[in-house]
Structure formats: structure tokens, C-alpha cells
C-alpha atoms as an extended CHARMM CRD file, in Angstrom:
* protein
*
       169  EXT
         1         1  UNK       CA             -8.6920000000       18.0930000000       17.7760000000  PROA      1               0.0000000000
         2         2  UNK       CA             -8.5510000000       14.4490000000       18.8260000000  PROA      2               0.0000000000
         3         3  UNK       CA             -8.4560000000       11.8600000000       16.0720000000  PROA      3               0.0000000000
         4         4  UNK       CA            -10.8980000000        8.9860000000       16.1540000000  PROA      4               0.0000000000
         5         5  UNK       CA             -8.8490000000        5.9490000000       15.3030000000  PROA      5               0.0000000000
         6         6  UNK       CA            -10.3040000000        3.2210000000       13.1480000000  PROA      6               0.0000000000
         7         7  UNK       CA             -9.1710000000       -0.2290000000       14.1940000000  PROA      7               0.0000000000
         8         8  UNK       CA             -9.3440000000       -3.5440000000       12.3790000000  PROA      8               0.0000000000
         9         9  UNK       CA             -7.5410000000       -6.8340000000       12.0330000000  PROA      9               0.0000000000
        10        10  UNK       CA             -4.3490000000       -6.7120000000       10.0230000000  PROA      10              0.0000000000
        11        11  UNK       CA             -4.5880000000       -7.9750000000        6.4380000000  PROA      11              0.0000000000
        12        12  UNK       CA             -1.8200000000       -9.2740000000        4.2060000000  PROA      12              0.0000000000
        13        13  UNK       CA             -1.7090000000       -5.8970000000        2.4750000000  PROA      13              0.0000000000
        14        14  UNK       CA             -0.8810000000       -4.2450000000        5.8240000000  PROA      14              0.0000000000
        15        15  UNK       CA              2.3240000000       -6.2020000000        6.4680000000  PROA      15              0.0000000000
        16        16  UNK       CA              4.7210000000       -3.5700000000        5.0030000000  PROA      16              0.0000000000
        17        17  UNK       CA              2.9820000000       -0.7210000000        6.8610000000  PROA      17              0.0000000000
        18        18  UNK       CA              3.0630000000       -2.6440000000       10.1370000000  PROA      18              0.0000000000
        19        19  UNK       CA              6.7790000000       -3.2640000000        9.6900000000  PROA      19              0.0000000000
        20        20  UNK       CA              7.3370000000        0.4600000000        9.0700000000  PROA      20              0.0000000000
        21        21  UNK       CA              5.3720000000        1.3190000000       12.2320000000  PROA      21              0.0000000000
        22        22  UNK       CA              7.4550000000       -1.1120000000       14.2920000000  PROA      22              0.0000000000
        23        23  UNK       CA             10.7330000000        0.1640000000       12.7940000000  PROA      23              0.0000000000
        24        24  UNK       CA              9.7880000000        3.8010000000       13.4450000000  PROA      24              0.0000000000
        25        25  UNK       CA              8.5490000000        3.2150000000       16.9900000000  PROA      25              0.0000000000
        26        26  UNK       CA             11.6160000000        1.3790000000       18.3220000000  PROA      26              0.0000000000
        27        27  UNK       CA             15.3600000000        2.0830000000       18.3390000000  PROA      27              0.0000000000
        28        28  UNK       CA             16.2830000000       -1.2700000000       16.7900000000  PROA      28              0.0000000000
        29        29  UNK       CA             14.6180000000       -3.6350000000       14.2770000000  PROA      29              0.0000000000
        30        30  UNK       CA             14.1420000000       -6.3270000000       16.9480000000  PROA      30              0.0000000000
        31        31  UNK       CA             10.4040000000       -5.7380000000       17.3880000000  PROA      31              0.0000000000
        32        32  UNK       CA              9.7360000000       -5.5480000000       13.6400000000  PROA      32              0.0000000000
        33        33  UNK       CA             11.7020000000       -8.7590000000       13.1380000000  PROA      33              0.0000000000
        34        34  UNK       CA              9.8060000000      -10.3820000000       16.0070000000  PROA      34              0.0000000000
        35        35  UNK       CA              6.4360000000       -9.5440000000       14.4290000000  PROA      35              0.0000000000
        36        36  UNK       CA              7.6260000000      -10.9820000000       11.1070000000  PROA      36              0.0000000000
        37        37  UNK       CA              8.8300000000      -14.1750000000       12.8270000000  PROA      37              0.0000000000
        38        38  UNK       CA              5.5910000000      -14.5400000000       14.7850000000  PROA      38              0.0000000000
        39        39  UNK       CA              3.5590000000      -14.3620000000       11.5550000000  PROA      39              0.0000000000
        40        40  UNK       CA              5.0640000000      -17.7250000000       10.5490000000  PROA      40              0.0000000000
        41        41  UNK       CA              4.8510000000      -19.3180000000       14.0130000000  PROA      41              0.0000000000
        42        42  UNK       CA              2.0850000000      -21.4980000000       15.4630000000  PROA      42              0.0000000000
        43        43  UNK       CA              1.5730000000      -18.7910000000       18.1160000000  PROA      43              0.0000000000
        44        44  UNK       CA              0.0110000000      -16.4820000000       15.4950000000  PROA      44              0.0000000000
        45        45  UNK       CA             -3.7780000000      -16.2230000000       15.7670000000  PROA      45              0.0000000000
        46        46  UNK       CA             -5.6620000000      -14.7140000000       12.8460000000  PROA      46              0.0000000000
        47        47  UNK       CA             -7.5680000000      -11.5930000000       13.8220000000  PROA      47              0.0000000000
        48        48  UNK       CA             -5.3860000000      -10.7130000000       16.8230000000  PROA      48              0.0000000000
        49        49  UNK       CA             -2.9130000000       -8.4840000000       15.0120000000  PROA      49              0.0000000000
        50        50  UNK       CA             -4.7470000000       -5.1640000000       15.0610000000  PROA      50              0.0000000000
        51        51  UNK       CA             -3.9590000000       -1.9290000000       13.2690000000  PROA      51              0.0000000000
        52        52  UNK       CA             -5.1490000000        1.5970000000       14.0070000000  PROA      52              0.0000000000
        53        53  UNK       CA             -5.5220000000        4.1410000000       11.2370000000  PROA      53              0.0000000000
        54        54  UNK       CA             -7.0160000000        7.4990000000       10.4800000000  PROA      54              0.0000000000
        55        55  UNK       CA            -10.1310000000        8.1560000000        8.3940000000  PROA      55              0.0000000000
        56        56  UNK       CA             -7.9870000000        8.2360000000        5.2470000000  PROA      56              0.0000000000
        57        57  UNK       CA             -6.7930000000        4.6960000000        5.9260000000  PROA      57              0.0000000000
        58        58  UNK       CA             -3.2400000000        5.6680000000        6.8920000000  PROA      58              0.0000000000
        59        59  UNK       CA             -2.0230000000        3.1450000000        9.4540000000  PROA      59              0.0000000000
        60        60  UNK       CA             -0.2640000000        4.6390000000       12.4640000000  PROA      60              0.0000000000
        61        61  UNK       CA             -0.5220000000        1.9930000000       15.2060000000  PROA      61              0.0000000000
        62        62  UNK       CA             -0.3090000000       -1.7380000000       15.7820000000  PROA      62              0.0000000000
        63        63  UNK       CA             -0.9970000000       -4.1370000000       18.6650000000  PROA      63              0.0000000000
        64        64  UNK       CA             -0.2860000000       -7.8530000000       18.5520000000  PROA      64              0.0000000000
        65        65  UNK       CA             -1.5940000000      -10.7410000000       20.6470000000  PROA      65              0.0000000000
        66        66  UNK       CA             -0.0150000000      -14.1620000000       20.1850000000  PROA      66              0.0000000000
        67        67  UNK       CA             -0.3040000000      -17.4920000000       21.9820000000  PROA      67              0.0000000000
        68        68  UNK       CA              1.6680000000      -18.0840000000       25.1360000000  PROA      68              0.0000000000
        69        69  UNK       CA              0.9700000000      -20.2670000000       28.1660000000  PROA      69              0.0000000000
        70        70  UNK       CA              0.7820000000      -19.5850000000       31.8740000000  PROA      70              0.0000000000
        71        71  UNK       CA              1.9870000000      -22.9160000000       33.1600000000  PROA      71              0.0000000000
        72        72  UNK       CA             -0.0640000000      -25.3110000000       31.0290000000  PROA      72              0.0000000000
        73        73  UNK       CA             -2.9620000000      -22.8770000000       30.5370000000  PROA      73              0.0000000000
        74        74  UNK       CA             -3.3130000000      -21.2440000000       27.1110000000  PROA      74              0.0000000000
        75        75  UNK       CA             -3.0660000000      -17.4700000000       27.2900000000  PROA      75              0.0000000000
        76        76  UNK       CA             -2.0790000000      -14.5560000000       25.0810000000  PROA      76              0.0000000000
        77        77  UNK       CA              0.9210000000      -12.2590000000       25.1100000000  PROA      77              0.0000000000
        78        78  UNK       CA              0.3830000000       -8.5900000000       24.2320000000  PROA      78              0.0000000000
        79        79  UNK       CA              3.2770000000       -7.1280000000       22.3100000000  PROA      79              0.0000000000
        80        80  UNK       CA              4.7810000000       -5.5640000000       20.5000000000  PROA      80              0.0000000000
        81        81  UNK       CA              2.5900000000       -2.4900000000       20.5820000000  PROA      81              0.0000000000
        82        82  UNK       CA              3.8260000000        0.3230000000       18.3590000000  PROA      82              0.0000000000
        83        83  UNK       CA              2.7380000000        3.7470000000       17.1190000000  PROA      83              0.0000000000
        84        84  UNK       CA              4.4420000000        6.0230000000       14.6100000000  PROA      84              0.0000000000
        85        85  UNK       CA              6.3380000000        8.6440000000       16.6600000000  PROA      85              0.0000000000
        86        86  UNK       CA              4.3180000000       11.5570000000       15.2180000000  PROA      86              0.0000000000
        87        87  UNK       CA              1.1130000000        9.9320000000       16.4760000000  PROA      87              0.0000000000
        88        88  UNK       CA              2.2200000000        8.7510000000       19.9060000000  PROA      88              0.0000000000
        89        89  UNK       CA              0.1120000000        9.9790000000       22.8210000000  PROA      89              0.0000000000
        90        90  UNK       CA             -2.9250000000       10.4300000000       20.5410000000  PROA      90              0.0000000000
        91        91  UNK       CA             -4.8040000000        7.2940000000       21.6030000000  PROA      91              0.0000000000
        92        92  UNK       CA             -3.8720000000        5.2400000000       18.5280000000  PROA      92              0.0000000000
        93        93  UNK       CA             -2.0140000000        2.6250000000       20.5760000000  PROA      93              0.0000000000
        94        94  UNK       CA             -4.7670000000        2.4470000000       23.1620000000  PROA      94              0.0000000000
        95        95  UNK       CA             -7.3770000000        2.0160000000       20.4280000000  PROA      95              0.0000000000
        96        96  UNK       CA             -5.3980000000       -0.8470000000       18.8840000000  PROA      96              0.0000000000
        97        97  UNK       CA             -4.9290000000       -2.5190000000       22.2750000000  PROA      97              0.0000000000
        98        98  UNK       CA             -8.6230000000       -2.2300000000       23.1840000000  PROA      98              0.0000000000
        99        99  UNK       CA             -9.6450000000       -3.6270000000       19.7890000000  PROA      99              0.0000000000
       100       100  UNK       CA             -7.1650000000       -6.5150000000       20.1040000000  PROA      100             0.0000000000
       101       101  UNK       CA             -8.4080000000       -7.3770000000       23.6010000000  PROA      101             0.0000000000
       102       102  UNK       CA            -12.0240000000       -7.2590000000       22.4060000000  PROA      102             0.0000000000
       103       103  UNK       CA            -11.2040000000       -9.4840000000       19.4250000000  PROA      103             0.0000000000
       104       104  UNK       CA             -9.4790000000      -11.9490000000       21.7630000000  PROA      104             0.0000000000
       105       105  UNK       CA            -12.4930000000      -12.0230000000       24.0630000000  PROA      105             0.0000000000
       106       106  UNK       CA            -14.7780000000      -12.5610000000       21.0490000000  PROA      106             0.0000000000
       107       107  UNK       CA            -12.6050000000      -15.5400000000       20.0440000000  PROA      107             0.0000000000
       108       108  UNK       CA            -13.0660000000      -17.0970000000       23.4950000000  PROA      108             0.0000000000
       109       109  UNK       CA             -9.6300000000      -16.2520000000       24.8420000000  PROA      109             0.0000000000
       110       110  UNK       CA             -9.4840000000      -15.7960000000       28.5950000000  PROA      110             0.0000000000
       111       111  UNK       CA             -6.0670000000      -14.5610000000       29.7430000000  PROA      111             0.0000000000
       112       112  UNK       CA             -3.5390000000      -11.9910000000       28.5290000000  PROA      112             0.0000000000
       113       113  UNK       CA             -0.0470000000      -11.1560000000       29.7690000000  PROA      113             0.0000000000
       114       114  UNK       CA              2.1110000000       -8.1470000000       29.0210000000  PROA      114             0.0000000000
       115       115  UNK       CA              5.6620000000       -7.1440000000       29.8180000000  PROA      115             0.0000000000
       116       116  UNK       CA              5.5550000000       -3.3870000000       29.6510000000  PROA      116             0.0000000000
       117       117  UNK       CA              5.3710000000       -0.0080000000       31.2930000000  PROA      117             0.0000000000
       118       118  UNK       CA              3.6250000000       -0.3240000000       34.6810000000  PROA      118             0.0000000000
       119       119  UNK       CA              2.0470000000        3.1310000000       34.4010000000  PROA      119             0.0000000000
       120       120  UNK       CA              0.4750000000        2.4510000000       30.9850000000  PROA      120             0.0000000000
       121       121  UNK       CA             -1.1190000000       -1.0040000000       30.9420000000  PROA      121             0.0000000000
       122       122  UNK       CA             -3.2830000000       -0.8770000000       34.1010000000  PROA      122             0.0000000000
       123       123  UNK       CA             -5.7270000000        1.3950000000       32.2030000000  PROA      123             0.0000000000
       124       124  UNK       CA             -6.7160000000       -1.7230000000       30.2370000000  PROA      124             0.0000000000
       125       125  UNK       CA             -7.2630000000       -3.7950000000       33.3790000000  PROA      125             0.0000000000
       126       126  UNK       CA             -3.8010000000       -5.3510000000       33.7020000000  PROA      126             0.0000000000
       127       127  UNK       CA             -2.5360000000       -5.9840000000       37.2300000000  PROA      127             0.0000000000
       128       128  UNK       CA              0.7800000000       -7.1470000000       38.6250000000  PROA      128             0.0000000000
       129       129  UNK       CA              1.2270000000      -10.7730000000       37.5480000000  PROA      129             0.0000000000
       130       130  UNK       CA              3.0880000000      -11.7900000000       40.6990000000  PROA      130             0.0000000000
       131       131  UNK       CA             -0.0720000000      -11.0880000000       42.7240000000  PROA      131             0.0000000000
       132       132  UNK       CA             -1.6020000000      -14.0480000000       40.8680000000  PROA      132             0.0000000000
       133       133  UNK       CA              1.4160000000      -16.3430000000       41.1630000000  PROA      133             0.0000000000
       134       134  UNK       CA              2.5040000000      -15.6680000000       37.5770000000  PROA      134             0.0000000000
       135       135  UNK       CA              6.2370000000      -15.5180000000       36.9100000000  PROA      135             0.0000000000
       136       136  UNK       CA              8.6020000000      -15.2590000000       33.9580000000  PROA      136             0.0000000000
       137       137  UNK       CA             12.0190000000      -16.8010000000       33.3380000000  PROA      137             0.0000000000
       138       138  UNK       CA             13.6080000000      -13.3650000000       32.8790000000  PROA      138             0.0000000000
       139       139  UNK       CA             15.0220000000      -10.8380000000       35.2940000000  PROA      139             0.0000000000
       140       140  UNK       CA             12.4910000000       -8.0150000000       34.9340000000  PROA      140             0.0000000000
       141       141  UNK       CA             11.0250000000       -5.5230000000       37.4000000000  PROA      141             0.0000000000
       142       142  UNK       CA              8.0820000000       -7.1500000000       39.1800000000  PROA      142             0.0000000000
       143       143  UNK       CA              5.7420000000       -4.2730000000       38.3360000000  PROA      143             0.0000000000
       144       144  UNK       CA              6.5030000000       -4.5890000000       34.5830000000  PROA      144             0.0000000000
       145       145  UNK       CA              5.0000000000       -8.0840000000       34.2680000000  PROA      145             0.0000000000
       146       146  UNK       CA              1.2130000000       -7.8400000000       34.2330000000  PROA      146             0.0000000000
       147       147  UNK       CA             -1.7580000000      -10.0510000000       33.4730000000  PROA      147             0.0000000000
       148       148  UNK       CA             -5.4580000000       -9.6700000000       32.7140000000  PROA      148             0.0000000000
       149       149  UNK       CA             -8.4440000000      -11.9800000000       32.7740000000  PROA      149             0.0000000000
       150       150  UNK       CA            -10.8280000000      -11.1480000000       29.9200000000  PROA      150             0.0000000000
       151       151  UNK       CA            -13.6460000000      -12.7730000000       31.9250000000  PROA      151             0.0000000000
       152       152  UNK       CA            -14.0860000000      -11.3940000000       35.4390000000  PROA      152             0.0000000000
       153       153  UNK       CA            -15.5220000000      -14.7620000000       36.4900000000  PROA      153             0.0000000000
       154       154  UNK       CA            -12.2980000000      -16.5570000000       35.4680000000  PROA      154             0.0000000000
       155       155  UNK       CA             -9.4090000000      -16.0360000000       37.9030000000  PROA      155             0.0000000000
       156       156  UNK       CA             -5.9500000000      -15.8740000000       36.4020000000  PROA      156             0.0000000000
       157       157  UNK       CA             -4.0220000000      -19.1410000000       36.5920000000  PROA      157             0.0000000000
       158       158  UNK       CA             -0.6520000000      -19.2700000000       38.3060000000  PROA      158             0.0000000000
       159       159  UNK       CA              2.5590000000      -20.5050000000       36.7400000000  PROA      159             0.0000000000
       160       160  UNK       CA              5.5140000000      -19.4690000000       34.6410000000  PROA      160             0.0000000000
       161       161  UNK       CA              4.7880000000      -17.7930000000       31.3030000000  PROA      161             0.0000000000
       162       162  UNK       CA              6.0390000000      -19.7200000000       28.2900000000  PROA      162             0.0000000000
       163       163  UNK       CA              6.3840000000      -17.5750000000       25.1730000000  PROA      163             0.0000000000
       164       164  UNK       CA              6.4530000000      -18.6240000000       21.5320000000  PROA      164             0.0000000000
       165       165  UNK       CA              9.9400000000      -19.5530000000       20.2500000000  PROA      165             0.0000000000
       166       166  UNK       CA             10.4380000000      -16.3070000000       18.2430000000  PROA      166             0.0000000000
       167       167  UNK       CA             10.5900000000      -14.4020000000       21.5540000000  PROA      167             0.0000000000
       168       168  UNK       CA             13.7780000000      -16.2750000000       22.3950000000  PROA      168             0.0000000000
       169       169  UNK       CA             12.8070000000      -16.6350000000       26.0600000000  PROA      169             0.0000000000
């Protein structure tokens, strides 16, 4: 039976659970530490840290959008995205991502970038960033850097992505 995930913006009470999700989902604490650092950075945007939980309120997934820039154009960066290992491949991560993207669109945001698995993120509308003249100051596989316009009438800008300082890029 497929679980219907309930998504919502993270609250202050969710911070410990989100950290546990990040710690469980990744091999090192880097992503959990990054989320904690982003919470205190100007790149943090209220309402764009989204959790996914079951009907009992147990949180199992998290997706985060924070401010970045493509050249001089404000955009968002998707990541980290994390799901407790026991709930991976159940749609919890996808639900959190979709809710985060919808919340961003509702807040008037236009562009989102992601550095991630090229087989996973296209389902949300992400395409290869290089096709739009978007680059990054890291040596990463071209297909792993993707971008999305939340408004089909707004073409993606070109330029180099500038991340918030906690990313260390």
C-alpha cells in the first residue's frame, strides 16, 4: 500500500527531526550541518524548507530551497533533499520536492537549480543547465547540474551559479 505523504513548511519544532533525517540519509554529517548553517544565513527563505510525514505526523523526508543567483539573477538552489532510509523510494522525497517547488512559485520565485542525480530530477521539470548557458564553479558532470523555470513564460537566465556561503563554493 502506497503512503500518502503530508507535506508542510518546516517549523522550529521540526529542526531536530530534520537533522535526524539528514544524518540518516547521508554517509557523513555534511548535509545536516549544511542545513543547520543555512538556517542562520541570509539565503534562508521562510516556507521553503519542506517536510514530508505520514498521517501520524512522523517526519520522514525533507527538501530545502535556499537563495542562490544565476549570474546576477536571484534564483533558488534545491538541496539537500533527504529521506529516512526505510522510507526511500516511497514518494516521500518527491512529495517534499513538489511541495517546495509549489511554495516557491507561490512566493513569486522564478528559477531553481539543482546539483543531483540526472535520472531523478527531470521528473520535476529540471533540464540540463548547460543548455541554458548556466555553469558552476565546480568540476561536476554536465548532466548533474540542472535548472528549472517555475514560469514557462520566463526563460532561464544564463550565468554562473553563486551559492550561499555555507555551501563553501
